[in-house]
Every structure is written in structure tokens, then in C-alpha cells.
PDB file of C-alpha atoms in Angstrom:
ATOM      1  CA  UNK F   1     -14.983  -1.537  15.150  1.00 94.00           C
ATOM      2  CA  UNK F   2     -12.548   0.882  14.240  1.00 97.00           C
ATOM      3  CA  UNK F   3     -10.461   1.228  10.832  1.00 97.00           C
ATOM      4  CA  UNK F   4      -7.441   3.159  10.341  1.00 97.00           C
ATOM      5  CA  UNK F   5      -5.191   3.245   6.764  1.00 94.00           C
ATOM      6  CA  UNK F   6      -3.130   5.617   5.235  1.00 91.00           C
ATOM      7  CA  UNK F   7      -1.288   6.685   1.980  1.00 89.00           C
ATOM      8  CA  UNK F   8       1.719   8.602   1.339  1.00 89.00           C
ATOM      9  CA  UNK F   9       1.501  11.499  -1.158  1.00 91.00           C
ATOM     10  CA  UNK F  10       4.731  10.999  -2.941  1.00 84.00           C
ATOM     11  CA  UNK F  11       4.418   9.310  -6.246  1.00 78.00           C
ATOM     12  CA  UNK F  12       1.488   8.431  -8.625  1.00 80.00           C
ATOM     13  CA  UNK F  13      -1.317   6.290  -6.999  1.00 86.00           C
ATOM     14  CA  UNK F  14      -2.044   3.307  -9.334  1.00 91.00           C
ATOM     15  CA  UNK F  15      -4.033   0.336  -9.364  1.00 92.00           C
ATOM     16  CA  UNK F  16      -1.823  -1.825  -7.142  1.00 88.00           C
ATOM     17  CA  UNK F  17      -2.516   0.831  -4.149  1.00 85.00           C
ATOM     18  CA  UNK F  18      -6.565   0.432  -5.634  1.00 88.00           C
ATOM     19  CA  UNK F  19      -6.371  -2.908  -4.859  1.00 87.00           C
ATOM     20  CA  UNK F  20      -4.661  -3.711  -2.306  1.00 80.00           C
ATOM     21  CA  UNK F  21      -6.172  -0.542   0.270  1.00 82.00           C
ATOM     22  CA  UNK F  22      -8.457   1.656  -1.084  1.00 87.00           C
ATOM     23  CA  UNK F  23     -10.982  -0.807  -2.393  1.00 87.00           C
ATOM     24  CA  UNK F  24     -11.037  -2.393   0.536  1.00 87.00           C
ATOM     25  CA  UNK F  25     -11.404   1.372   2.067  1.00 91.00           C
ATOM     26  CA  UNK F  26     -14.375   1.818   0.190  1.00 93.00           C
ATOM     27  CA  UNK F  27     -16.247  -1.758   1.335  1.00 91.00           C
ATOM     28  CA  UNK F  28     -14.509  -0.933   5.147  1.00 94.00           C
ATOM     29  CA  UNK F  29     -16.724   2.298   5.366  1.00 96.00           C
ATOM     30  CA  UNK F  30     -20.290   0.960   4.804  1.00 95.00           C
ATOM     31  CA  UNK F  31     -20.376  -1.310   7.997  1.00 95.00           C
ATOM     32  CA  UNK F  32     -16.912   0.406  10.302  1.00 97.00           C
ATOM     33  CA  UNK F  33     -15.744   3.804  11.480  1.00 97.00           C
ATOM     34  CA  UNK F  34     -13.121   4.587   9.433  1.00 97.00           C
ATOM     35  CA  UNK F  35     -10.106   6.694   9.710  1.00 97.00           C
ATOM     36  CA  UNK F  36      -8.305   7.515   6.416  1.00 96.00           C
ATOM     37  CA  UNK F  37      -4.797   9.473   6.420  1.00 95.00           C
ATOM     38  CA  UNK F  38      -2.718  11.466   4.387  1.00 95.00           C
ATOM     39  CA  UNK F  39       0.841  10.342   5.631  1.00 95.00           C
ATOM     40  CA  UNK F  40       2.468  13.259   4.831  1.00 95.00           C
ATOM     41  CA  UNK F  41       5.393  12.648   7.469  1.00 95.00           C
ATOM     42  CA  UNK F  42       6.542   9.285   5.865  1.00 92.00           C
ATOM     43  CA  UNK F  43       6.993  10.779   2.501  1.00 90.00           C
ATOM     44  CA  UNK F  44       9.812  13.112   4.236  1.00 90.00           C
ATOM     45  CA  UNK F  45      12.228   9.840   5.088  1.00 84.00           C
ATOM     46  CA  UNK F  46      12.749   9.407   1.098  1.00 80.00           C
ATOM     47  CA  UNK F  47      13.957  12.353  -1.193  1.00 79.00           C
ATOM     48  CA  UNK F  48      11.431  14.996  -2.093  1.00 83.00           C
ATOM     49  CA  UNK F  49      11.077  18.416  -3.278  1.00 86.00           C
ATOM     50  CA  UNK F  50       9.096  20.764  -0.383  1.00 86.00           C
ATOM     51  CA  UNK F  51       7.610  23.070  -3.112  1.00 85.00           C
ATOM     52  CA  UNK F  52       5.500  20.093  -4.344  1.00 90.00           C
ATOM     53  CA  UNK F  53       4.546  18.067  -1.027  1.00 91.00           C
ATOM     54  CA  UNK F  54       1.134  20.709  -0.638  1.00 90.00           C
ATOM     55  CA  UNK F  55       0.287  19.988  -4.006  1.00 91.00           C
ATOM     56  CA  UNK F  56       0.634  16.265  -3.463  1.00 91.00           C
ATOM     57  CA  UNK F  57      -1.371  16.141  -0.187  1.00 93.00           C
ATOM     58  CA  UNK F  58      -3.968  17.916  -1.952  1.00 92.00           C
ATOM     59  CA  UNK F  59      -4.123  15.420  -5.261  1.00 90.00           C
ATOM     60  CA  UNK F  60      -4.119  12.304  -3.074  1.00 91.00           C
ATOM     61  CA  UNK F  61      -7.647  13.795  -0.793  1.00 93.00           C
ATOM     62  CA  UNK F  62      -8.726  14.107  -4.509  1.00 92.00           C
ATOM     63  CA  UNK F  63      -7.863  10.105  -5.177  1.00 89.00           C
ATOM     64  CA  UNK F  64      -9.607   8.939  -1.730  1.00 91.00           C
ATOM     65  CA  UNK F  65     -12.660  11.290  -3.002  1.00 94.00           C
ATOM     66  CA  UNK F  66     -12.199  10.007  -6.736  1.00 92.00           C
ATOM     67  CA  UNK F  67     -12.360   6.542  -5.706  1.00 90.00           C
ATOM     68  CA  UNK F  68     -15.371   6.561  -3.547  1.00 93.00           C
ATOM     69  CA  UNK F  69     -13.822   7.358  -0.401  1.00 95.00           C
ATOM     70  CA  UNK F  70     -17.104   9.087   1.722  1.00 96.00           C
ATOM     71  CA  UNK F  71     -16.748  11.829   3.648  1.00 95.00           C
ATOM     72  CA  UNK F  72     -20.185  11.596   4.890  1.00 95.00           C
ATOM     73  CA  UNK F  73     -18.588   8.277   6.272  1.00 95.00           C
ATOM     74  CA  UNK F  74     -15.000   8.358   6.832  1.00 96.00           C
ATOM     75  CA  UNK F  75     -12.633  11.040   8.583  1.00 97.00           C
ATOM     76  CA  UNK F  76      -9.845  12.208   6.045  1.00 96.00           C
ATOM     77  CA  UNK F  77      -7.281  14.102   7.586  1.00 96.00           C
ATOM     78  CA  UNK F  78      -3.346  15.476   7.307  1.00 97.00           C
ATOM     79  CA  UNK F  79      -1.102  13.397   9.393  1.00 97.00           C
ATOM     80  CA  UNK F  80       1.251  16.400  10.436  1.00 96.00           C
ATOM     81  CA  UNK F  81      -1.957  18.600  11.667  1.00 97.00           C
ATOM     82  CA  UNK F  82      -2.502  16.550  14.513  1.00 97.00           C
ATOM     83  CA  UNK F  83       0.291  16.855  16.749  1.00 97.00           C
ATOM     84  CA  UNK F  84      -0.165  13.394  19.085  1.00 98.00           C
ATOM     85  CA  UNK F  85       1.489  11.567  15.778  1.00 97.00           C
ATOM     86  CA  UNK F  86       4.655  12.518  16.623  1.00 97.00           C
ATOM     87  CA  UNK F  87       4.233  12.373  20.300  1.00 98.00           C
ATOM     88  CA  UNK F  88       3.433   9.206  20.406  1.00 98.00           C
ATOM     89  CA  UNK F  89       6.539   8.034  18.309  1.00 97.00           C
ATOM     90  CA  UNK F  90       8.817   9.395  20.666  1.00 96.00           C
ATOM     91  CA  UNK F  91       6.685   7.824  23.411  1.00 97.00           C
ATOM     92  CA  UNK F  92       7.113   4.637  21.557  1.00 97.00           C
ATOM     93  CA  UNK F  93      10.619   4.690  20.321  1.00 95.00           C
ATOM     94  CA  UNK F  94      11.585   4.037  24.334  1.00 94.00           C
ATOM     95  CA  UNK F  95      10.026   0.448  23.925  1.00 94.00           C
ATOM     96  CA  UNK F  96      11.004  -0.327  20.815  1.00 94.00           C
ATOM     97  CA  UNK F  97      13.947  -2.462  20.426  1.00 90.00           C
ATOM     98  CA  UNK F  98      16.411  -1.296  17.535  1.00 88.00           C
ATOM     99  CA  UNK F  99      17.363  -4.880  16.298  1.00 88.00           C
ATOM    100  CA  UNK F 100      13.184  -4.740  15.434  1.00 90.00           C
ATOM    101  CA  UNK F 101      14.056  -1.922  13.260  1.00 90.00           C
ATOM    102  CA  UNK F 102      16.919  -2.953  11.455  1.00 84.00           C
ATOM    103  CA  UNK F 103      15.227  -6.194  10.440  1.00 87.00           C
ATOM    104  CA  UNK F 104      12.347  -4.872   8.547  1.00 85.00           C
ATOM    105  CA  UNK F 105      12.410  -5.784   5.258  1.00 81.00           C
ATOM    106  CA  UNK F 106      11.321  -2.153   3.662  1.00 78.00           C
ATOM    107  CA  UNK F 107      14.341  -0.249   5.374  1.00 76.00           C
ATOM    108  CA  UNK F 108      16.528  -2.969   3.879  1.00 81.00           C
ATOM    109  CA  UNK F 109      15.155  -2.180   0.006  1.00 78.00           C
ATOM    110  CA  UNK F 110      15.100   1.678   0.646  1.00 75.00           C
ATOM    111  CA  UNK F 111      18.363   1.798   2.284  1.00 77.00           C
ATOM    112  CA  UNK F 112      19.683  -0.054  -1.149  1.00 79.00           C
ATOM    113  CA  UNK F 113      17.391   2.119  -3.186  1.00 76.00           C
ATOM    114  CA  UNK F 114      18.685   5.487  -1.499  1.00 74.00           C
ATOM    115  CA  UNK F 115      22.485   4.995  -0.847  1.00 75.00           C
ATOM    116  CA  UNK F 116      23.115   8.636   0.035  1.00 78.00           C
ATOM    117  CA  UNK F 117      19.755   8.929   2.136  1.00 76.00           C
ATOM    118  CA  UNK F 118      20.162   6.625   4.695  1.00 79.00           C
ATOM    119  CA  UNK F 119      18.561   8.346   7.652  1.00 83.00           C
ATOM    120  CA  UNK F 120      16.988   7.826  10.971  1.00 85.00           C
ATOM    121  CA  UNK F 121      13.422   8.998   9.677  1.00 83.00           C
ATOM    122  CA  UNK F 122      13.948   5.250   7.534  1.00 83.00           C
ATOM    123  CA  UNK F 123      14.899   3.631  10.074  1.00 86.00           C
ATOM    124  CA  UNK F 124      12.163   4.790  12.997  1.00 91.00           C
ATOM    125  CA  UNK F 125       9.199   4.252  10.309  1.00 90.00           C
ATOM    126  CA  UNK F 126       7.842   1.752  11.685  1.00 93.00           C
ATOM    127  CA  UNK F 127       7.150   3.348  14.788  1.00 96.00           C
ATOM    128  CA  UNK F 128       5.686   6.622  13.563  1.00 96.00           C
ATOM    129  CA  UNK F 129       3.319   4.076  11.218  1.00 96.00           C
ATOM    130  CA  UNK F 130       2.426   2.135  14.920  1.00 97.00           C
ATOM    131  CA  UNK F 131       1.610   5.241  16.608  1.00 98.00           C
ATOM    132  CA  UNK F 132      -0.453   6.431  13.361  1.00 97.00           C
ATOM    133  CA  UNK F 133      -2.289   3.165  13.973  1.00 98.00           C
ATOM    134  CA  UNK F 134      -2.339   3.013  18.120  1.00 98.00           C
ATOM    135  CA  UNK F 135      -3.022   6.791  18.518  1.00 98.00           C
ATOM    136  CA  UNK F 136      -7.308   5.820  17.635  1.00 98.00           C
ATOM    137  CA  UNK F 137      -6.988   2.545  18.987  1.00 98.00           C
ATOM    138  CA  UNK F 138      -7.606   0.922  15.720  1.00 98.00           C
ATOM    139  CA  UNK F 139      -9.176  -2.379  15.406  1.00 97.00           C
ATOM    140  CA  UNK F 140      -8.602  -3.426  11.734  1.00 95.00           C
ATOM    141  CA  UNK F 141      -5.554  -1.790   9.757  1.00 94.00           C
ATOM    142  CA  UNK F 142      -6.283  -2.678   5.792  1.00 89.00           C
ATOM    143  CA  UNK F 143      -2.696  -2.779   4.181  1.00 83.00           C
ATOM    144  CA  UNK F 144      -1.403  -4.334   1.275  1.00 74.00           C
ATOM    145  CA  UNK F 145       1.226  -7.551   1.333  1.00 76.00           C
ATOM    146  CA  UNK F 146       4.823  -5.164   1.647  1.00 77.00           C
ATOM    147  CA  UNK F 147       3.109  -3.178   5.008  1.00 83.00           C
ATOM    148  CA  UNK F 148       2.115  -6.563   7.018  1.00 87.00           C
ATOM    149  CA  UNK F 149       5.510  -6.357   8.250  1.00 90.00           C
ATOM    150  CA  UNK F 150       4.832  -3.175   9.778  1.00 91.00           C
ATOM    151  CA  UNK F 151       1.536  -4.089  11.310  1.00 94.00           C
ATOM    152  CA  UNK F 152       2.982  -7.006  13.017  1.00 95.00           C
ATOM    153  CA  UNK F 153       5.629  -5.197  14.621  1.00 95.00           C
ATOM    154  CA  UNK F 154       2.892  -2.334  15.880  1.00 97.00           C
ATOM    155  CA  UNK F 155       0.969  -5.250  17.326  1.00 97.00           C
ATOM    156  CA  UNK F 156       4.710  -6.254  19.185  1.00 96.00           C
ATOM    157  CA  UNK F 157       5.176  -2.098  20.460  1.00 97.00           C
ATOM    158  CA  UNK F 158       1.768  -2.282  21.535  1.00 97.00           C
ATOM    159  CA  UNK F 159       2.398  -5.201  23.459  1.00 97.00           C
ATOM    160  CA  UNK F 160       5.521  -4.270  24.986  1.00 96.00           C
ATOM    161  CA  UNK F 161       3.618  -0.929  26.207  1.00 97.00           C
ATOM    162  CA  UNK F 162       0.585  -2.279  28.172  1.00 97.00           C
ATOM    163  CA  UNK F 163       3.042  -4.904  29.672  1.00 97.00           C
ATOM    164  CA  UNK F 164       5.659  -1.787  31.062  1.00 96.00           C
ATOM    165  CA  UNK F 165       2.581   0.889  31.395  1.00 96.00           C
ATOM    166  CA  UNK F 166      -0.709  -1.105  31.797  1.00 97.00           C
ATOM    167  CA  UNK F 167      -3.430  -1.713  29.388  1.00 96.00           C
ATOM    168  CA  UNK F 168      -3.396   1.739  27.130  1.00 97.00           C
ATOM    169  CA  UNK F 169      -3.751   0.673  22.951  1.00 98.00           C
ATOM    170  CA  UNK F 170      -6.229  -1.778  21.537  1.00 97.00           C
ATOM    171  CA  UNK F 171      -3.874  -4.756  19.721  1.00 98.00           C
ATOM    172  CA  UNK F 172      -4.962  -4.344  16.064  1.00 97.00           C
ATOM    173  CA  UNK F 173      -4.919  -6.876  12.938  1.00 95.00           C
ATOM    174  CA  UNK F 174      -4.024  -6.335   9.949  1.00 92.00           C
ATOM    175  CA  UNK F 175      -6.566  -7.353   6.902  1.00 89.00           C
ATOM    176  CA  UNK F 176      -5.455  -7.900   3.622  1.00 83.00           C
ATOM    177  CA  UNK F 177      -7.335  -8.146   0.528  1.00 73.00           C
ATOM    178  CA  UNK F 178      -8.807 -11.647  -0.353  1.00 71.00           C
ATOM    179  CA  UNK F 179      -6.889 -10.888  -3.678  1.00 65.00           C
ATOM    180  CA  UNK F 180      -4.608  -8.259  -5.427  1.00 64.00           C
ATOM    181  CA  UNK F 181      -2.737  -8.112  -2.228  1.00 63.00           C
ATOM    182  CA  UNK F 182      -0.112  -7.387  -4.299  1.00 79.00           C
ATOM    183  CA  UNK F 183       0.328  -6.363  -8.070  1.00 90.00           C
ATOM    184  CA  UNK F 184       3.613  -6.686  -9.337  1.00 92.00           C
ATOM    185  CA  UNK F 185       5.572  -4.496 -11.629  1.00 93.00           C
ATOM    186  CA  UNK F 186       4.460  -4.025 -15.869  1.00 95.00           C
ATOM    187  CA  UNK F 187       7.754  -4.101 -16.597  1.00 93.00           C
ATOM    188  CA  UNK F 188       9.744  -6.556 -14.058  1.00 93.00           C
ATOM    189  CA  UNK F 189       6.607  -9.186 -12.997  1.00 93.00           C
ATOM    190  CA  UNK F 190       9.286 -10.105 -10.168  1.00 91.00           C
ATOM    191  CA  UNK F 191       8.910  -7.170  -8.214  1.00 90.00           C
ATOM    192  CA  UNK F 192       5.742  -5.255  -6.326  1.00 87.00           C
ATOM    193  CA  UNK F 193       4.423  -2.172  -8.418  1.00 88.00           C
ATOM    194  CA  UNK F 194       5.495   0.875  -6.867  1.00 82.00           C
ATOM    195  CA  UNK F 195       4.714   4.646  -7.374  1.00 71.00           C
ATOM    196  CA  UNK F 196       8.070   5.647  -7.357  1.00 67.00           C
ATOM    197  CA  UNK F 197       9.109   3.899 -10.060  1.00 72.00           C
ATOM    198  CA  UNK F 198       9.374   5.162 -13.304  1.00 82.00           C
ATOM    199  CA  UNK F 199       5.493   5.382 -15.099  1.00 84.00           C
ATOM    200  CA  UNK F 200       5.981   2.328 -17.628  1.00 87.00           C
ATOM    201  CA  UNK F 201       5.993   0.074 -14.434  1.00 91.00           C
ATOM    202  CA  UNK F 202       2.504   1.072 -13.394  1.00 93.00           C
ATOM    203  CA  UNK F 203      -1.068   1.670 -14.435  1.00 94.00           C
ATOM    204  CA  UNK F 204      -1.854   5.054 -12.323  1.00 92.00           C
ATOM    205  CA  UNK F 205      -5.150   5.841 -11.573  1.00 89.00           C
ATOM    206  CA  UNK F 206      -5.392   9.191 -13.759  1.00 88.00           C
ATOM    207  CA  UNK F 207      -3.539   7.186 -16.551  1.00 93.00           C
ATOM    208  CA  UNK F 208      -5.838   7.861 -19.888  1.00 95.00           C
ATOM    209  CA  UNK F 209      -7.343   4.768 -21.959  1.00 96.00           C
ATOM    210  CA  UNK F 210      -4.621   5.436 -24.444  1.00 97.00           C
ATOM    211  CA  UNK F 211      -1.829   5.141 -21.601  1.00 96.00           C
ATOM    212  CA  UNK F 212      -3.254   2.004 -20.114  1.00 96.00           C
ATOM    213  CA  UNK F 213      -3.258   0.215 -23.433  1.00 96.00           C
ATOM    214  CA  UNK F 214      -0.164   1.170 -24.362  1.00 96.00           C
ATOM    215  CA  UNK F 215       1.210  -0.185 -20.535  1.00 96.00           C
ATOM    216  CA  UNK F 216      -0.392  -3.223 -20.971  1.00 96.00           C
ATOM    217  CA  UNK F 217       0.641  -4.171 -24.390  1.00 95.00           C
ATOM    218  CA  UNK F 218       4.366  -3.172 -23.550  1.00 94.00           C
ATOM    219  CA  UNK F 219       3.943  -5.138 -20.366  1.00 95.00           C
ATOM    220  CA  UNK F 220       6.669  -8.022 -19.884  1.00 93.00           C
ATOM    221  CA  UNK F 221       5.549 -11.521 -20.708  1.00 92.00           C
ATOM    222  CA  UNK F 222       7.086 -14.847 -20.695  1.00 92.00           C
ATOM    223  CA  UNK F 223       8.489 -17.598 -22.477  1.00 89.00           C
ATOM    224  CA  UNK F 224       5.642 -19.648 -24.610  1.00 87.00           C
ATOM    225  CA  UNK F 225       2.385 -18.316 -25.490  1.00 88.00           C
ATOM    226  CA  UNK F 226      -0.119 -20.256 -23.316  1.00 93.00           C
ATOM    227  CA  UNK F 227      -2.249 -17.746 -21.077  1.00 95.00           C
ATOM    228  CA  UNK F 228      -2.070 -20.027 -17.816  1.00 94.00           C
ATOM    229  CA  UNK F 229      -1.838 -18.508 -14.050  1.00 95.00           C
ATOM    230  CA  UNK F 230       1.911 -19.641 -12.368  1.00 94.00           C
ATOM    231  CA  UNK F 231       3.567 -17.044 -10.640  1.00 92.00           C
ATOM    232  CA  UNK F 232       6.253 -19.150 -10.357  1.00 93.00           C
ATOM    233  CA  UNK F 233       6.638 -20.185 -13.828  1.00 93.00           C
ATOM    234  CA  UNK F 234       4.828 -17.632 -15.639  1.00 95.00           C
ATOM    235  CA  UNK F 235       4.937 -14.193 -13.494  1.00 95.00           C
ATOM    236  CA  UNK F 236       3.932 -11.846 -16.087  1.00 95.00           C
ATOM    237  CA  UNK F 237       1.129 -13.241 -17.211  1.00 96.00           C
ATOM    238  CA  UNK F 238      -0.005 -14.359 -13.836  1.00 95.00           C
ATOM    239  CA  UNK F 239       0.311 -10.408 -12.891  1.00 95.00           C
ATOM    240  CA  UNK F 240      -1.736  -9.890 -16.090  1.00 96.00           C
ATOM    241  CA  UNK F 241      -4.289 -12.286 -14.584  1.00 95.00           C
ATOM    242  CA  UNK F 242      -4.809 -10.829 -11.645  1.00 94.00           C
ATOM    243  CA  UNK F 243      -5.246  -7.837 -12.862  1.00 95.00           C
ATOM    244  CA  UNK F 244      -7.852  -8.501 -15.676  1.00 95.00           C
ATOM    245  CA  UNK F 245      -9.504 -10.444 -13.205  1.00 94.00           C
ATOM    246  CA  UNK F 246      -9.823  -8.138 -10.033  1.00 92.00           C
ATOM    247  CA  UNK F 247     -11.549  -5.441 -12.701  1.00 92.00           C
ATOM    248  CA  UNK F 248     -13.262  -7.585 -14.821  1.00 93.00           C
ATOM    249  CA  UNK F 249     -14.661  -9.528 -11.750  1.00 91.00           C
ATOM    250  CA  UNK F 250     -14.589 -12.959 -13.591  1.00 94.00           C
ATOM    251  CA  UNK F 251     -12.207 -15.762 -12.045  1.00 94.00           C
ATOM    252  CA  UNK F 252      -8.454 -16.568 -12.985  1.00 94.00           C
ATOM    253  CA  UNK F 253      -9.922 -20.002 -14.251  1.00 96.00           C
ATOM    254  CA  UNK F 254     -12.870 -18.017 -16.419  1.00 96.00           C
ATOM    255  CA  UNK F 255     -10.137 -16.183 -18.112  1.00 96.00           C
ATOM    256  CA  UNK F 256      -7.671 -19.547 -19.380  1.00 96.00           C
ATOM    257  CA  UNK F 257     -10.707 -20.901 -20.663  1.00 96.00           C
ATOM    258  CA  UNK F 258     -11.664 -17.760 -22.410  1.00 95.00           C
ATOM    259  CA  UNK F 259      -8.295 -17.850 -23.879  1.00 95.00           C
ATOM    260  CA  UNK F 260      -6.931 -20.923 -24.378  1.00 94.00           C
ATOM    261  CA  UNK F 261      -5.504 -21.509 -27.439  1.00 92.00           C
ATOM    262  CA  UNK F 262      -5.142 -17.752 -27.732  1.00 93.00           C
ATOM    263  CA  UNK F 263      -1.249 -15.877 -27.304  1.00 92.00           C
ATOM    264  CA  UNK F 264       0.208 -13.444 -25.268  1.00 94.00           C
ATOM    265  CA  UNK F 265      -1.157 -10.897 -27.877  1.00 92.00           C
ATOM    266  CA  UNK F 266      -4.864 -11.833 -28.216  1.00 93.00           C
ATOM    267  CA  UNK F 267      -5.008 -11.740 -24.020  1.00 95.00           C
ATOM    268  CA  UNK F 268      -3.303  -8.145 -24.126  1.00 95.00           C
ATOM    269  CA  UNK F 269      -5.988  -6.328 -26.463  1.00 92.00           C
TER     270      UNK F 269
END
């Protein structure tokens, strides 16, 4: 069984990429042949300053090495040194319907997000991440929650190809973490942590112990003090949870008992 993921090098990685993919990247390698990218060519569909991008490539192969990533077990490569990436978009942007595109819910946030960068790289995503992903006829894609989306709609192209062509690319699944699929914002519990936000919204992963306390006890509550799991009701401390739970490796349930009675202040520390 084959594994395929990726990251892009813009931005700081923080915990919420740790959890939701390159844990799982780590467990993935012991028992799969895994395939682990640099995406350098999705960072250019965003704003981004060319004199940096090397230096970025080369500090996220220093994250997937950091974390536990194995080279001994897993390929780690440059997406825009192998050639067949892009060749295979094009291949696959002639099956690809363009309603498909438009409908994806990450080109509708980025095209809000980057008014005055709306361009055909955002739109066509999609397909270059399908071809990343059908070019080693992947079995198992591990993504977090906002790139299921993406994975479904590869599964559709790759569909849509061996009808037209014959049977050419594998039809792979995406697998999701059992938990910390997604870790939502420090600062706005409503919305997914992302590393291109501004750092007060994350923990990153080369944040010192000093930074990460000071994150967490700045981190956005709610209303009432009582340290119970409701994303609904209570999103910021139900972020909190998860995370203090998914490091700590004691249940959501182990932690209100452990603090019940406690505040919002006592949890923090």
C-alpha cells in the first residue's frame, strides 16, 4: 500500500498541520511506502516573495526530519523537480469539468482572502493536487478536514479518466486522523488554524516554551468558566481540549474531571 501527502512551504508549520498530517506521516511509514512532498508549486497560486521560497523548501525538509519523518523509510522530494507533476495536470485539466472547480470550498475562502489575486493557478489547484496524488498511484492520501474536498474530487478525475482512457490511476482514499482533524484558530475558535495567519492564531512548531504559554493563555475563551467539551456552545475551550488532549494523550472526559470546578485560568497554566 502506497501513501502519498504533501505540505506547502509558505507559512509557519504549527501543531494543527502536526496533527492532522504529519503524525499520522510518522505512524503511515512503519507499516506503508510512503511518499512525502514539498508542494512547492501550490504555494505560487497565493502571494509570495521568490527570494524566500528556497529558503522555505529547505526549512519545511527540516520539519518532516524534525518531526520524525524517516528517510531511511519515506521518499522526500521537491514537487517542481519532477517534471510529470505538471504534465499530468494539463493531461487532467481536459477531463475535469470547470463547474467542479468553481465549487470547491478553498478557492471560495482564498478568492475572498486575496481580492486582487484571483488567478487560474487558484482555480486549477485541485487538479495539480490530483495529479500530485495519481502520478504514484497512491493508495491512502492522509489529509487534514479542509483538503477532503480535494481528495474527493481526485477520486472523481480519476474516475472520469479510466472511463474515457481505460484503467490508468489507482482510485485513492483519503484518511483522516481519528482526532485533531482539525484545530481551530487561538484567537477566533470559529475558524481552522492556518499558517498564514498572523502568529497569535497558532502554536508553530519552532514556537519556544515562552511563546506557547503566552499563546495559550491569550487564547480566546468563552462565556462561563466551566471547562466542558461543546464545540457548539463552547468552541474555545473545546479547541483547548483537543489540543491538551492529543499531546497529553489522556481523554477529553479525563481532562473535565481533572478540572471541574476549576476556571478558564487554572485549565490554561
Amino acid at each position: 500500500m502506497r501513501v502519498f501527502s504533501g505540505i506547502q512551504p509558505t507559512g509557519a508549520i504549527h501543531i494543527g498541520n502536526y496533527l492532522g498530517a504529519i503524525r499520522q506521516w510518522i505512524e503511515l511509514q512503519q507499516n506503508y511506502e510512503c511518499i512525502f512532498c514539498i508542494v512547492d508549486l501550490h504555494a505560487l497560486t497565493v502571494p509570495y516573495d521568490p527570494q524566500t521560497l528556497k529558503d522555505l523548501i529547505l526549512e519545511k525538509a527540516i520539519v518532516y526530519l524534525a518531526a520524525g519523518v524517516d528517510p531511511e523509510k519515506s521518499i522526500i522530494f521537491i514537487q517542481s523537480e519532477v517534471k510529470e507533476h505538471t504534465e499530468l495536470t494539463w493531461l487532467l485539466n481536459t477531463v475535469t469539468p470547470a463547474g467542479d472547480l468553481t465549487r470547491m470550498t478553498q478557492y471560495k475562502e482564498k478568492s475572498r482572502k486575496f481580492k486582487k489575486n484571483v488567478n487560474a493557478g487558484l482555480l486549477n489547484y485541485p487538479i495539480l493536487m490530483a495529479a500530485d496524488i495519481l502520478l504514484y498511484q497512491t493508495d491512502i492520501v492522509p489529509v487534514g478536514e479542509d483538503q477532503k474536498q480535494h481528495v474527493e474530487l481526485t477520486r472523481t478525475i480519476a474516475r472520469k479518466f479510466n472511463q474515457r482512457f481505460g484503467k490508468t490511476f489507482k482510485i485513492p482514499e483519503a484518511k483522516l486522523a481519528k482526532s485533531g482533524a482539525k484545530i481551530m484558530s487561538l484567537t477566533d475558535p470559529t475558524k481552522k488554524m492556518s499558517k498564514t495567519d498572523v502568529p497569535e492564531n497558532y502554536i508553530g512548531l519552532f514556537d519556544t516554551p515562552e511563546q506557547i504559554k503566552e499563546k495559550v493563555m491569550k487564547a480566546v475563551t468563552d462565556t462561563g468558566k466551566i471547562i466542558k467539551y461543546n464545540p457548539q456552545k463552547k468552541p474555545g475551550i473545546s479547541n483547548l481540549l483537543t489540543i491538551y488532549s492529543l499531546f497529553s494523550g489522556r481523554t477529553i472526559k479525563e481532562l473535565e474531571k481533572k478540572f471541574k470546578g476549576k476556571g478558564y485560568s487554572d485549565f490554561k497554566k
